[in-house]
Amino acid sequence: MSPVLFSVCIDDLTSRSDANRNVFIIVYADDIPLPSPSVTALQNLFSRCELVFKYLDVAINPKKTRCIRIGPKCSVDCANISTCEGRTV
């Protein structure tokens, strides 16, 4: 029941997807993958998610959050994604 309640509570979050810029918020059970075309777009999307979560009084655990780079540049280091408190994800 918990994943269902989670999805209902954060339903507003999925409306923040922007197909024109290839930015999507996907909710699966209690996970939220954030595919994006660039690190900058990912940081913006992550920040939007944080705002919604703060409103809902839901915390993001940076220790359980991961960024995965997929594609031809998968082995190249990129900029860190940060929480609004400045913690690195």
Coordinates of C-alpha atoms in Angstrom, one line a residue, residues 2-83:
S2 CA 2.9 2.4 0.7
P3 CA 4.0 2.8 -3.0
V4 CA 0.4 3.6 -3.9
L5 CA 0.1 6.2 -1.3
F6 CA 3.5 7.6 -2.3
S7 CA 2.3 7.9 -5.9
V8 CA -0.9 9.6 -5.0
C9 CA 0.9 12.1 -2.7
I10 CA 3.4 13.2 -5.3
D11 CA 1.1 13.0 -8.4
D12 CA 1.6 16.8 -8.8
L13 CA 5.3 16.2 -9.3
T14 CA 4.8 14.4 -12.6
S15 CA 3.0 17.4 -14.1
R16 CA 6.3 19.2 -14.0
S17 CA 7.7 17.1 -16.9
D18 CA 8.5 19.0 -20.1
A19 CA 8.4 16.8 -23.2
N20 CA 9.5 19.7 -25.3
R21 CA 12.9 19.8 -23.6
N22 CA 13.1 16.0 -23.1
V23 CA 12.8 16.3 -19.3
F24 CA 10.6 13.7 -17.7
I25 CA 9.7 12.8 -14.1
I26 CA 8.8 9.1 -13.8
V27 CA 7.3 7.6 -10.8
Y28 CA 7.6 3.8 -10.3
A29 CA 6.5 2.4 -7.0
D30 CA 8.5 4.5 -4.5
D31 CA 11.3 5.4 -6.9
I32 CA 11.6 8.5 -9.1
P33 CA 14.0 8.2 -12.0
L34 CA 14.8 11.6 -13.6
P35 CA 16.2 11.1 -17.1
S36 CA 17.5 14.3 -18.6
P37 CA 19.6 15.3 -21.6
S38 CA 22.2 17.2 -19.6
V39 CA 23.6 17.6 -16.1
T40 CA 22.2 21.2 -16.0
A41 CA 18.7 19.9 -16.9
L42 CA 19.1 17.2 -14.2
Q43 CA 20.1 19.7 -11.6
N44 CA 17.0 21.9 -12.5
L45 CA 14.7 18.9 -12.4
F46 CA 16.1 17.7 -9.1
S47 CA 15.6 21.2 -7.6
R48 CA 12.0 21.2 -8.8
C49 CA 11.5 17.9 -7.1
E50 CA 13.0 19.2 -3.9
L51 CA 10.6 22.1 -3.8
V52 CA 7.6 19.8 -4.2
F53 CA 9.0 17.4 -1.5
K54 CA 9.6 20.3 0.9
Y55 CA 5.9 21.3 0.4
L56 CA 4.8 17.7 1.2
D57 CA 7.3 17.5 4.1
V58 CA 9.1 14.6 2.4
A59 CA 12.9 14.3 2.8
I60 CA 15.3 13.2 0.0
N61 CA 18.1 11.0 1.4
P62 CA 21.3 11.9 -0.5
K63 CA 22.9 8.7 0.7
K64 CA 20.3 6.7 -1.2
T65 CA 20.2 8.9 -4.3
R66 CA 22.3 8.1 -7.3
C67 CA 23.2 9.7 -10.6
I68 CA 24.0 7.5 -13.5
R69 CA 25.4 8.8 -16.8
I70 CA 24.5 6.7 -19.8
G71 CA 25.7 7.1 -23.4
P72 CA 29.0 7.8 -25.2
K73 CA 30.3 10.0 -22.4
C74 CA 29.5 7.6 -19.6
S75 CA 33.1 7.4 -18.4
V76 CA 33.6 11.2 -18.3
D77 CA 33.3 12.9 -15.0
C78 CA 30.6 15.6 -14.8
A79 CA 29.5 18.3 -12.4
N80 CA 27.9 17.1 -9.1
I81 CA 24.2 17.3 -8.5
S82 CA 23.5 19.1 -5.2
T83 CA 20.6 19.5 -2.8

